[in-house]
Coordinates of N, CA, C and O in Angstrom, one line a residue:
X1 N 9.2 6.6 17.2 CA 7.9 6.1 16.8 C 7.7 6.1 15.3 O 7.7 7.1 14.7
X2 N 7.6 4.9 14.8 CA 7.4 4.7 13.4 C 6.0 5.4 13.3 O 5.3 5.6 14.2
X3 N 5.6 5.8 12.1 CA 4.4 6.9 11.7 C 4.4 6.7 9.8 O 5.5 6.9 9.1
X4 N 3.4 6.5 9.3 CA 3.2 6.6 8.2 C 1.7 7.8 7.6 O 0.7 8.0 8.2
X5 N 2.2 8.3 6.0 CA 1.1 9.2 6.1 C 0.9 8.7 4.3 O 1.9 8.4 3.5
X6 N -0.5 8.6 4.0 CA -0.7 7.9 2.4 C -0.3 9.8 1.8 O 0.1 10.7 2.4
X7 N -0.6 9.8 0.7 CA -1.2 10.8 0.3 C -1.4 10.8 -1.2 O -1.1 9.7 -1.7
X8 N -1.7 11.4 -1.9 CA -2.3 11.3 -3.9 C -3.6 11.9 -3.9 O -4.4 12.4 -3.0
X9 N -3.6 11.9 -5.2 CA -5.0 12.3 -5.2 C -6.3 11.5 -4.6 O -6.3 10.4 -4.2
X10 N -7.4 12.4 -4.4 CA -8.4 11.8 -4.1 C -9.8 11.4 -5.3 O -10.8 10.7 -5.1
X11 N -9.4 12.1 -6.5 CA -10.5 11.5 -7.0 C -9.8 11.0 -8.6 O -9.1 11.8 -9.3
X12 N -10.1 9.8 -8.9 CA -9.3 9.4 -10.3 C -10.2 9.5 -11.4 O -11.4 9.6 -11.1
X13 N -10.0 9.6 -12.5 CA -10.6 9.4 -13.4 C -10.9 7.8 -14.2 O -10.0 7.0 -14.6
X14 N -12.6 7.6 -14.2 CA -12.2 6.1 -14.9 C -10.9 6.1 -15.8 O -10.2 7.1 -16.1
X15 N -10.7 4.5 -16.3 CA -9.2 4.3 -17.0 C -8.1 5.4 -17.0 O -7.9 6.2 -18.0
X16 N -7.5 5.3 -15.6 CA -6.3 6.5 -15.5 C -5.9 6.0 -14.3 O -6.7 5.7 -13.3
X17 N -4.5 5.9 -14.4 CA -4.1 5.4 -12.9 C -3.9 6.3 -11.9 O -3.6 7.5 -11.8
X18 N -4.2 5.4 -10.9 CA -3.9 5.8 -9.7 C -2.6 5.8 -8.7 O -2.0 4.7 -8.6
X19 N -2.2 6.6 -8.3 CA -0.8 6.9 -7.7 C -1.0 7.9 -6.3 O -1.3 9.1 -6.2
X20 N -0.6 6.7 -5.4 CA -0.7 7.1 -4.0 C 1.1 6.8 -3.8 O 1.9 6.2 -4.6
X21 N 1.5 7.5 -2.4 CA 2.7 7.6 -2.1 C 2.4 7.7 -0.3 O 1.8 8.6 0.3
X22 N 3.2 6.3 0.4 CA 3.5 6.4 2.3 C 4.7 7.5 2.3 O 5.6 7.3 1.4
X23 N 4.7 8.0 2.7 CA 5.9 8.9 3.5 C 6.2 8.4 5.1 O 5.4 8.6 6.0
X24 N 7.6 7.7 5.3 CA 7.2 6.9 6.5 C 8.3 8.1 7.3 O 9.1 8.8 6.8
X25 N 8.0 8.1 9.0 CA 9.4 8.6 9.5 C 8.8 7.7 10.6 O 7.8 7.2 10.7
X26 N 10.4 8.0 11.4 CA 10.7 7.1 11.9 C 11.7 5.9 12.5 O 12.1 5.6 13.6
X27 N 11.8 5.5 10.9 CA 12.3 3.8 10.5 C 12.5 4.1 9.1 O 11.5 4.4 8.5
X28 N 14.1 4.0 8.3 CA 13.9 3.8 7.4 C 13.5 2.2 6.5 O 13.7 1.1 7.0
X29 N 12.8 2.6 5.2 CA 12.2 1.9 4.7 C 13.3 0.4 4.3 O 12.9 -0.7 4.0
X30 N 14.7 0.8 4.5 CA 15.9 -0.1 4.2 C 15.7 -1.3 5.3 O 15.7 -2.5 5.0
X31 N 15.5 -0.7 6.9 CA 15.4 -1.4 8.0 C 15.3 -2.8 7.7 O 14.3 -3.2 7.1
X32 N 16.2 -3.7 8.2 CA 16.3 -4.9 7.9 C 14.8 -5.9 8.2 O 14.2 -5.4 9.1
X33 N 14.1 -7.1 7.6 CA 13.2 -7.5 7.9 C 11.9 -6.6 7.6 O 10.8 -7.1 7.6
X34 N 11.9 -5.7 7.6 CA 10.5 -5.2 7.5 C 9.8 -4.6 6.1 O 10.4 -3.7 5.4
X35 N 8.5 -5.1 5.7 CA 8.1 -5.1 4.9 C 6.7 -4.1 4.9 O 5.8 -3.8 5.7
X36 N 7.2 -3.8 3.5 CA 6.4 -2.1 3.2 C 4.7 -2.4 2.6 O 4.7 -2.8 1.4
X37 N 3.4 -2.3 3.3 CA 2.3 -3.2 2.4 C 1.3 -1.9 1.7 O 1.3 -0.8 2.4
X38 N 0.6 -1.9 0.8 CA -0.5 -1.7 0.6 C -2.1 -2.3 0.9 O -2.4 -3.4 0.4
X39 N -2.8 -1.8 1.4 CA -4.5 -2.3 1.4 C -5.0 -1.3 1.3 O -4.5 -0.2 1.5
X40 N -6.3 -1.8 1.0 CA -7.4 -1.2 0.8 C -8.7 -1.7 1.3 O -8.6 -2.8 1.8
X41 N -10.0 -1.0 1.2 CA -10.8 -1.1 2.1 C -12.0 -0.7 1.0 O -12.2 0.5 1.2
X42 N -12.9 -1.2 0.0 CA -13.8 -0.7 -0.6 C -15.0 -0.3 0.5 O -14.9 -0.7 1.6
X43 N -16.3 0.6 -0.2 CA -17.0 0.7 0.9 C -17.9 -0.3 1.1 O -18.6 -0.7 0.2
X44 N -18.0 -0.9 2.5 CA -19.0 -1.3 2.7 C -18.4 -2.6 2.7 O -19.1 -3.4 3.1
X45 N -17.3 -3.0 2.2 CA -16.6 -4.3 2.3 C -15.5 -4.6 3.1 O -15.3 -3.8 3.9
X46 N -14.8 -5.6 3.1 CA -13.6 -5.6 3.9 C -12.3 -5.6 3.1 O -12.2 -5.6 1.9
X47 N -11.3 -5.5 4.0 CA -9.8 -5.5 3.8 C -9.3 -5.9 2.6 O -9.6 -7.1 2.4
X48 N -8.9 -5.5 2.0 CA -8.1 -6.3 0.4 C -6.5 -6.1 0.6 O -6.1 -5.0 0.4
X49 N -5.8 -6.9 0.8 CA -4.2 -7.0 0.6 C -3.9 -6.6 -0.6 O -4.6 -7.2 -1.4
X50 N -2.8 -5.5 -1.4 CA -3.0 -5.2 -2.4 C -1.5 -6.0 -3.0 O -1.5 -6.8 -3.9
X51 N -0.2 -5.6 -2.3 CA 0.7 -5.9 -2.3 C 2.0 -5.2 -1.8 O 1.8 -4.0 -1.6
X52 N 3.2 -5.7 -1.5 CA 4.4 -5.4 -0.5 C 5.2 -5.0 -1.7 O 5.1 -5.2 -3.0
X53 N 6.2 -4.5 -0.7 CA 7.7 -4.3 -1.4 C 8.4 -4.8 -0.1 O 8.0 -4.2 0.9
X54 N 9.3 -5.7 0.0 CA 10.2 -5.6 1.2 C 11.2 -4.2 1.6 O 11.2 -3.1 1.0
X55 N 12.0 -4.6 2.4 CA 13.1 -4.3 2.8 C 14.6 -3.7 2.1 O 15.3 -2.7 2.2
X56 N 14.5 -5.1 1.2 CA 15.7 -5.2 0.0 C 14.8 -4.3 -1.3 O 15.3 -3.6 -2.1
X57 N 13.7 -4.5 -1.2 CA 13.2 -4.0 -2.5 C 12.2 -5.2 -3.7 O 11.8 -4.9 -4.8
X58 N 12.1 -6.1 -3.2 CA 11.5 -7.2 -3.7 C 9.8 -7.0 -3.2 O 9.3 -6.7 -2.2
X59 N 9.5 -7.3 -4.5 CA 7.9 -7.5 -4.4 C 7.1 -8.4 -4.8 O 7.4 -9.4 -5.5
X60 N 5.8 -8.1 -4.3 CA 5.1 -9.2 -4.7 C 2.9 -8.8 -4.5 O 2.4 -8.0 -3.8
X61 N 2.6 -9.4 -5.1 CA 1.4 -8.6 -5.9 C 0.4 -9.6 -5.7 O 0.7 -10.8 -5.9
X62 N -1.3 -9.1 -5.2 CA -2.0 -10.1 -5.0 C -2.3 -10.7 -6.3 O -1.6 -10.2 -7.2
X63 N -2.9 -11.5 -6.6 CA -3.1 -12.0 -7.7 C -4.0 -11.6 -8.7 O -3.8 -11.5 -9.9
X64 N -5.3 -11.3 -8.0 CA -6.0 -10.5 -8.3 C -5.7 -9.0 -9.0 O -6.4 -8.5 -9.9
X65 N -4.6 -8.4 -8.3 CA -4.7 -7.5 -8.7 C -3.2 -7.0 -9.4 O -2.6 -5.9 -9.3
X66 N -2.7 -8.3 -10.0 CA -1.4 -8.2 -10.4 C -0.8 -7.6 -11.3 O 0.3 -7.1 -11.3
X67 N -2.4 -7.8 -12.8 CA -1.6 -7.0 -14.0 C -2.1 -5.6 -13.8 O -1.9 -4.8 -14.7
X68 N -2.6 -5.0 -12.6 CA -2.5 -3.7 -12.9 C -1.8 -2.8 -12.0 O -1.8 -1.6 -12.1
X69 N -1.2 -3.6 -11.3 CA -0.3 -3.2 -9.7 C 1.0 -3.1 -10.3 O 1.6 -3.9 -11.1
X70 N 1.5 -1.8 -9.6 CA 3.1 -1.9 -8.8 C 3.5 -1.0 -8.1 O 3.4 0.2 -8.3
X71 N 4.2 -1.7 -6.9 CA 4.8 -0.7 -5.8 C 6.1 -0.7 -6.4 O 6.6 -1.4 -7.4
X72 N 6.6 0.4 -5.4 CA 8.5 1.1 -5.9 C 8.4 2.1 -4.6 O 7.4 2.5 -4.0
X73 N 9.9 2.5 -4.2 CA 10.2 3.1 -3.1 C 11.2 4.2 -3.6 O 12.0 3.9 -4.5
X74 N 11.3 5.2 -3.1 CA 12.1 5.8 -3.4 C 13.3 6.0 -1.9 O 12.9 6.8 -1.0
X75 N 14.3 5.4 -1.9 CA 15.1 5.3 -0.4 C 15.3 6.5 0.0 O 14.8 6.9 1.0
X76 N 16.0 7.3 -1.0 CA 16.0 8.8 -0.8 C 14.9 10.0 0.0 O 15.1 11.1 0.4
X77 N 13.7 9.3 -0.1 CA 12.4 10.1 0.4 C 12.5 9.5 1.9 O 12.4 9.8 3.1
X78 N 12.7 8.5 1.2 CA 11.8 7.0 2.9 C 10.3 7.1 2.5 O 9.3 7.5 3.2
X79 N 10.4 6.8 1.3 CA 8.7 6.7 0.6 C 8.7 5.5 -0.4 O 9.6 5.2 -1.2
X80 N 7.5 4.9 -0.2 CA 7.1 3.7 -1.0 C 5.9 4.2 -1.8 O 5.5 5.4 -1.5
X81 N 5.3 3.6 -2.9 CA 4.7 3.9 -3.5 C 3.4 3.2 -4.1 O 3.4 1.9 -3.9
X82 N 2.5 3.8 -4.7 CA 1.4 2.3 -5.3 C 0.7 3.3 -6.8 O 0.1 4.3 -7.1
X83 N 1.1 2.2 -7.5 CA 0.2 2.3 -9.1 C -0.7 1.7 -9.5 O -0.5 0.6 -10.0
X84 N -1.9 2.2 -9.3 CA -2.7 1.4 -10.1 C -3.3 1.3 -11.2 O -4.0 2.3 -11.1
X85 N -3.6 0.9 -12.0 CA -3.7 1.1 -13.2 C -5.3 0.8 -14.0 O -5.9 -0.2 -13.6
X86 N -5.8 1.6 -15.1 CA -6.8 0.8 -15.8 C -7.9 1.2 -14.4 O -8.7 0.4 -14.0
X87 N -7.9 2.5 -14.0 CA -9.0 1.6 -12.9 C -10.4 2.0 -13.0 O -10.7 2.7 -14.0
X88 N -11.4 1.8 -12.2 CA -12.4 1.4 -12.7 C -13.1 1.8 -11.5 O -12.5 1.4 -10.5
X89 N -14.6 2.6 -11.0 CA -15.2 2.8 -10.0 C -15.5 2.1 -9.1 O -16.1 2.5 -8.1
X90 N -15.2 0.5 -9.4 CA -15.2 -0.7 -8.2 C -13.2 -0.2 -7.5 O -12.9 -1.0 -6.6
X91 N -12.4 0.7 -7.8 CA -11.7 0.6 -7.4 C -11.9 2.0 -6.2 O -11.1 2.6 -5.6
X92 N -12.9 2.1 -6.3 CA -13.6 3.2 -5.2 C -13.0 2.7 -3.6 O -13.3 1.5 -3.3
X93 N -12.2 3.5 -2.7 CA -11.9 2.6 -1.7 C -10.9 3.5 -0.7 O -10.0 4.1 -1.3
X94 N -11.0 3.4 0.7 CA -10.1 3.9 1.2 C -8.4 3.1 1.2 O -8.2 1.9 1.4
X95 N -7.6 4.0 0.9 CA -6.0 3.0 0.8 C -5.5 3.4 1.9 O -5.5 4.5 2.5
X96 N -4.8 1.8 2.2 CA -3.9 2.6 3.6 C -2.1 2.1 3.4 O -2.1 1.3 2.4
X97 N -1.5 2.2 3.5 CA 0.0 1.7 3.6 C 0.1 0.9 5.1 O -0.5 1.2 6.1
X98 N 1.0 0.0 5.1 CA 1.0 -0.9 6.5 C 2.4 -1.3 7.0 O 3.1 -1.7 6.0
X99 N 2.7 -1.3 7.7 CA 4.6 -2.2 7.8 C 3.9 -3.5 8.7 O 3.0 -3.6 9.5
X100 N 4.7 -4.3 8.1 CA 5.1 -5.5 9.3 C 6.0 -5.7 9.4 O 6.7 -5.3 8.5
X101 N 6.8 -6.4 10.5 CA 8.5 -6.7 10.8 C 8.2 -8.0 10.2 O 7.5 -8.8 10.8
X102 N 8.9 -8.4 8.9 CA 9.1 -9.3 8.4 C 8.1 -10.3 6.8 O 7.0 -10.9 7.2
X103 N 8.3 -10.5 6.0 CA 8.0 -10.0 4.7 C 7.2 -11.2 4.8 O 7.7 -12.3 5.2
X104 N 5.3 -11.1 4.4 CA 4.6 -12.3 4.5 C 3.7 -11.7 3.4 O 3.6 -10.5 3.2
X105 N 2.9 -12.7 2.7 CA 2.1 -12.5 1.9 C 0.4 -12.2 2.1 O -0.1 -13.1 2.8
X106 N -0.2 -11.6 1.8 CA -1.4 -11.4 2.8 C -1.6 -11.5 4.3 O -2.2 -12.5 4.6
X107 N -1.1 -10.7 5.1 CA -0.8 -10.3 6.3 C -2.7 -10.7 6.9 O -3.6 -10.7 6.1
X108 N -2.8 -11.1 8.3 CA -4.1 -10.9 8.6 C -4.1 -9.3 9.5 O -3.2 -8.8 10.2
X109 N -5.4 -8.7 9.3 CA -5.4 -7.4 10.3 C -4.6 -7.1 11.0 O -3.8 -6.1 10.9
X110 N -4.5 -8.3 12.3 CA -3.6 -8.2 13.5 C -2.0 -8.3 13.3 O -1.2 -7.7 14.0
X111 N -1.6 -8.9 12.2 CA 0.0 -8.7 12.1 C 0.4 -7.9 11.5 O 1.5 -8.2 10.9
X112 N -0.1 -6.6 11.5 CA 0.8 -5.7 11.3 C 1.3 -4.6 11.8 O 0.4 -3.8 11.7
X113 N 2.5 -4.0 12.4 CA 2.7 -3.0 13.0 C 2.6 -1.7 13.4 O 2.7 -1.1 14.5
X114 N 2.3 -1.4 12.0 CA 1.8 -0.1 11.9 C 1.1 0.2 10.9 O 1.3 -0.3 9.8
X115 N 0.4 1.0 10.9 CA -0.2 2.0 9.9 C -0.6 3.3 9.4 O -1.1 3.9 10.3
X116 N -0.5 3.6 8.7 CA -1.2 4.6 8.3 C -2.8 4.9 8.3 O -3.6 4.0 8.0
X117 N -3.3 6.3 8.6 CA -4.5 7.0 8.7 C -5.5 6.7 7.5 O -6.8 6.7 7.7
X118 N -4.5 6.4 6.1 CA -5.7 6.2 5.2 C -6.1 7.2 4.5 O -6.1 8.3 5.0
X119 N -6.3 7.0 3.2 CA -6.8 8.1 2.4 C -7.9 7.4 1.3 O -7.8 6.3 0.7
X120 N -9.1 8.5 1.3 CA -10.4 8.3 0.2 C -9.9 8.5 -1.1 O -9.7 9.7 -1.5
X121 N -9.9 7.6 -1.7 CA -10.2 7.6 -3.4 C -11.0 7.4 -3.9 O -11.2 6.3 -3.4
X122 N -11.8 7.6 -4.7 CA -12.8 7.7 -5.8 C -12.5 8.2 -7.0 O -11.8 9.3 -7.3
X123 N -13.3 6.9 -7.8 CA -12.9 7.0 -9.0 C -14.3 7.3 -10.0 O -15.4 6.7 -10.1
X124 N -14.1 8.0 -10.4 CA -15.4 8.8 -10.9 C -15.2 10.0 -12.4 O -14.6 11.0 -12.1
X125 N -15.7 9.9 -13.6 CA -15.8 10.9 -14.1 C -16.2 12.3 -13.8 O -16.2 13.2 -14.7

Protein backbone atom coordinates (compact mmCIF):
# COMPACT_ATOMS: atom_id res chain seq x y z
CA UNK A 1 0.00 0.00 0.00
CA UNK A 2 1.52 3.13 -1.27
CA UNK A 3 1.12 5.94 1.72
CA UNK A 4 2.48 9.38 1.76
CA UNK A 5 3.06 11.79 4.81
CA UNK A 6 3.78 15.94 4.07
CA UNK A 7 5.67 17.27 6.93
CA UNK A 8 7.72 21.06 7.58
CA UNK A 9 6.96 23.56 9.42
CA UNK A 10 3.72 24.86 10.17
CA UNK A 11 4.00 28.43 10.51
CA UNK A 12 6.37 30.66 8.03
CA UNK A 13 7.42 33.84 8.33
CA UNK A 14 6.38 36.56 5.76
CA UNK A 15 9.27 36.69 2.98
CA UNK A 16 11.03 33.32 4.09
CA UNK A 17 10.59 30.20 2.40
CA UNK A 18 8.71 27.52 2.78
CA UNK A 19 9.92 23.87 2.86
CA UNK A 20 7.69 21.00 3.09
CA UNK A 21 9.03 17.27 2.52
CA UNK A 22 6.40 13.78 1.25
CA UNK A 23 8.06 10.82 2.76
CA UNK A 24 6.49 8.16 0.60
CA UNK A 25 6.61 4.16 1.56
CA UNK A 26 5.52 1.83 -0.19
CA UNK A 27 6.58 2.58 -3.89
CA UNK A 28 9.71 3.90 -4.64
CA UNK A 29 9.73 7.46 -5.91
CA UNK A 30 12.05 5.95 -9.09
CA UNK A 31 8.89 3.54 -9.98
CA UNK A 32 8.54 3.79 -13.56
CA UNK A 33 5.66 6.24 -14.97
CA UNK A 34 4.69 7.71 -11.83
CA UNK A 35 4.64 11.13 -11.00
CA UNK A 36 5.43 12.92 -7.69
CA UNK A 37 2.71 16.24 -7.31
CA UNK A 38 2.37 19.10 -5.08
CA UNK A 39 -1.21 21.04 -4.11
CA UNK A 40 -2.56 23.12 -2.18
CA UNK A 41 -5.74 24.11 -0.88
CA UNK A 42 -6.03 27.99 0.51
CA UNK A 43 -8.89 28.54 2.98
CA UNK A 44 -11.96 28.75 1.83
CA UNK A 45 -10.86 28.22 -1.79
CA UNK A 46 -10.16 25.46 -3.99
CA UNK A 47 -7.40 23.08 -5.21
CA UNK A 48 -4.24 24.78 -6.69
CA UNK A 49 -1.85 22.39 -8.65
CA UNK A 50 1.51 23.53 -7.52
CA UNK A 51 3.85 21.35 -9.51
CA UNK A 52 5.44 17.57 -10.23
CA UNK A 53 8.66 16.05 -10.34
CA UNK A 54 8.39 12.75 -12.34
CA UNK A 55 9.82 9.49 -12.07
CA UNK A 56 13.19 10.19 -13.95
CA UNK A 57 13.39 13.47 -12.09
CA UNK A 58 12.05 16.02 -14.54
CA UNK A 59 9.84 18.90 -13.54
CA UNK A 60 7.57 21.15 -14.20
CA UNK A 61 5.87 24.20 -12.44
CA UNK A 62 2.42 25.95 -12.62
CA UNK A 63 2.91 29.01 -14.14
CA UNK A 64 1.63 31.01 -11.71
CA UNK A 65 3.69 29.90 -9.31
CA UNK A 66 6.93 29.26 -11.26
CA UNK A 67 9.48 31.98 -10.17
CA UNK A 68 9.02 30.99 -6.70
CA UNK A 69 8.69 27.15 -6.88
CA UNK A 70 10.89 24.05 -6.84
CA UNK A 71 10.51 20.49 -6.15
CA UNK A 72 13.73 17.95 -5.73
CA UNK A 73 13.70 14.38 -4.36
CA UNK A 74 16.05 12.90 -2.55
CA UNK A 75 16.10 8.85 -3.89
CA UNK A 76 17.95 7.86 -0.97
CA UNK A 77 15.00 8.93 1.52
CA UNK A 78 12.02 8.01 -1.08
CA UNK A 79 11.28 11.73 -0.31
CA UNK A 80 10.25 14.58 -2.68
CA UNK A 81 10.24 17.86 -1.73
CA UNK A 82 8.66 21.59 -2.16
CA UNK A 83 10.23 25.27 -1.85
CA UNK A 84 8.62 28.00 -1.81
CA UNK A 85 9.77 31.00 -1.78
CA UNK A 86 9.21 34.95 -1.15
CA UNK A 87 6.02 33.94 0.45
CA UNK A 88 3.38 35.94 1.53
CA UNK A 89 0.11 35.35 3.92
CA UNK A 90 -2.10 34.66 0.73
CA UNK A 91 0.28 31.59 0.71
CA UNK A 92 -1.78 30.62 3.91
CA UNK A 93 -2.99 27.05 2.91
CA UNK A 94 -3.28 23.45 3.58
CA UNK A 95 -0.36 21.40 1.32
CA UNK A 96 -0.82 18.03 0.29
CA UNK A 97 1.70 15.84 -1.91
CA UNK A 98 -0.23 13.51 -4.58
CA UNK A 99 1.14 10.56 -6.95
CA UNK A 100 -0.36 9.73 -10.17
CA UNK A 101 0.62 6.74 -12.44
CA UNK A 102 1.88 8.75 -15.19
CA UNK A 103 3.27 12.37 -15.62
CA UNK A 104 0.38 15.05 -16.55
CA UNK A 105 0.23 18.64 -15.94
CA UNK A 106 -2.46 19.88 -13.74
CA UNK A 107 -4.03 16.65 -12.73
CA UNK A 108 -8.00 17.01 -12.14
CA UNK A 109 -9.00 15.85 -8.28
CA UNK A 110 -10.07 12.42 -9.58
CA UNK A 111 -6.73 11.40 -11.37
CA UNK A 112 -4.77 10.91 -8.81
CA UNK A 113 -3.78 7.89 -6.84
CA UNK A 114 -2.87 8.75 -3.88
CA UNK A 115 -2.40 11.04 -1.27
CA UNK A 116 -1.32 12.35 1.43
CA UNK A 117 -3.17 13.64 4.83
CA UNK A 118 -2.09 17.22 4.32
CA UNK A 119 -0.45 19.64 6.38
CA UNK A 120 -1.52 23.58 7.73
CA UNK A 121 0.74 26.27 6.94
CA UNK A 122 0.49 29.70 7.80
CA UNK A 123 2.27 32.28 7.10
CA UNK A 124 2.28 34.94 9.50
CA UNK A 125 4.63 37.26 11.52
Amino acid sequence: QVQLQESGPGLVKPSQTLSLTCTVSGQSITTTYYAWNWIRQPPGKGLEWMGVISYGGSTYYSSSLKSRTSISRDTSKNQFSLQLSSVTPEDTAVYYCAARYAFKVNPSVDEYDYWGQGTQVTVSS
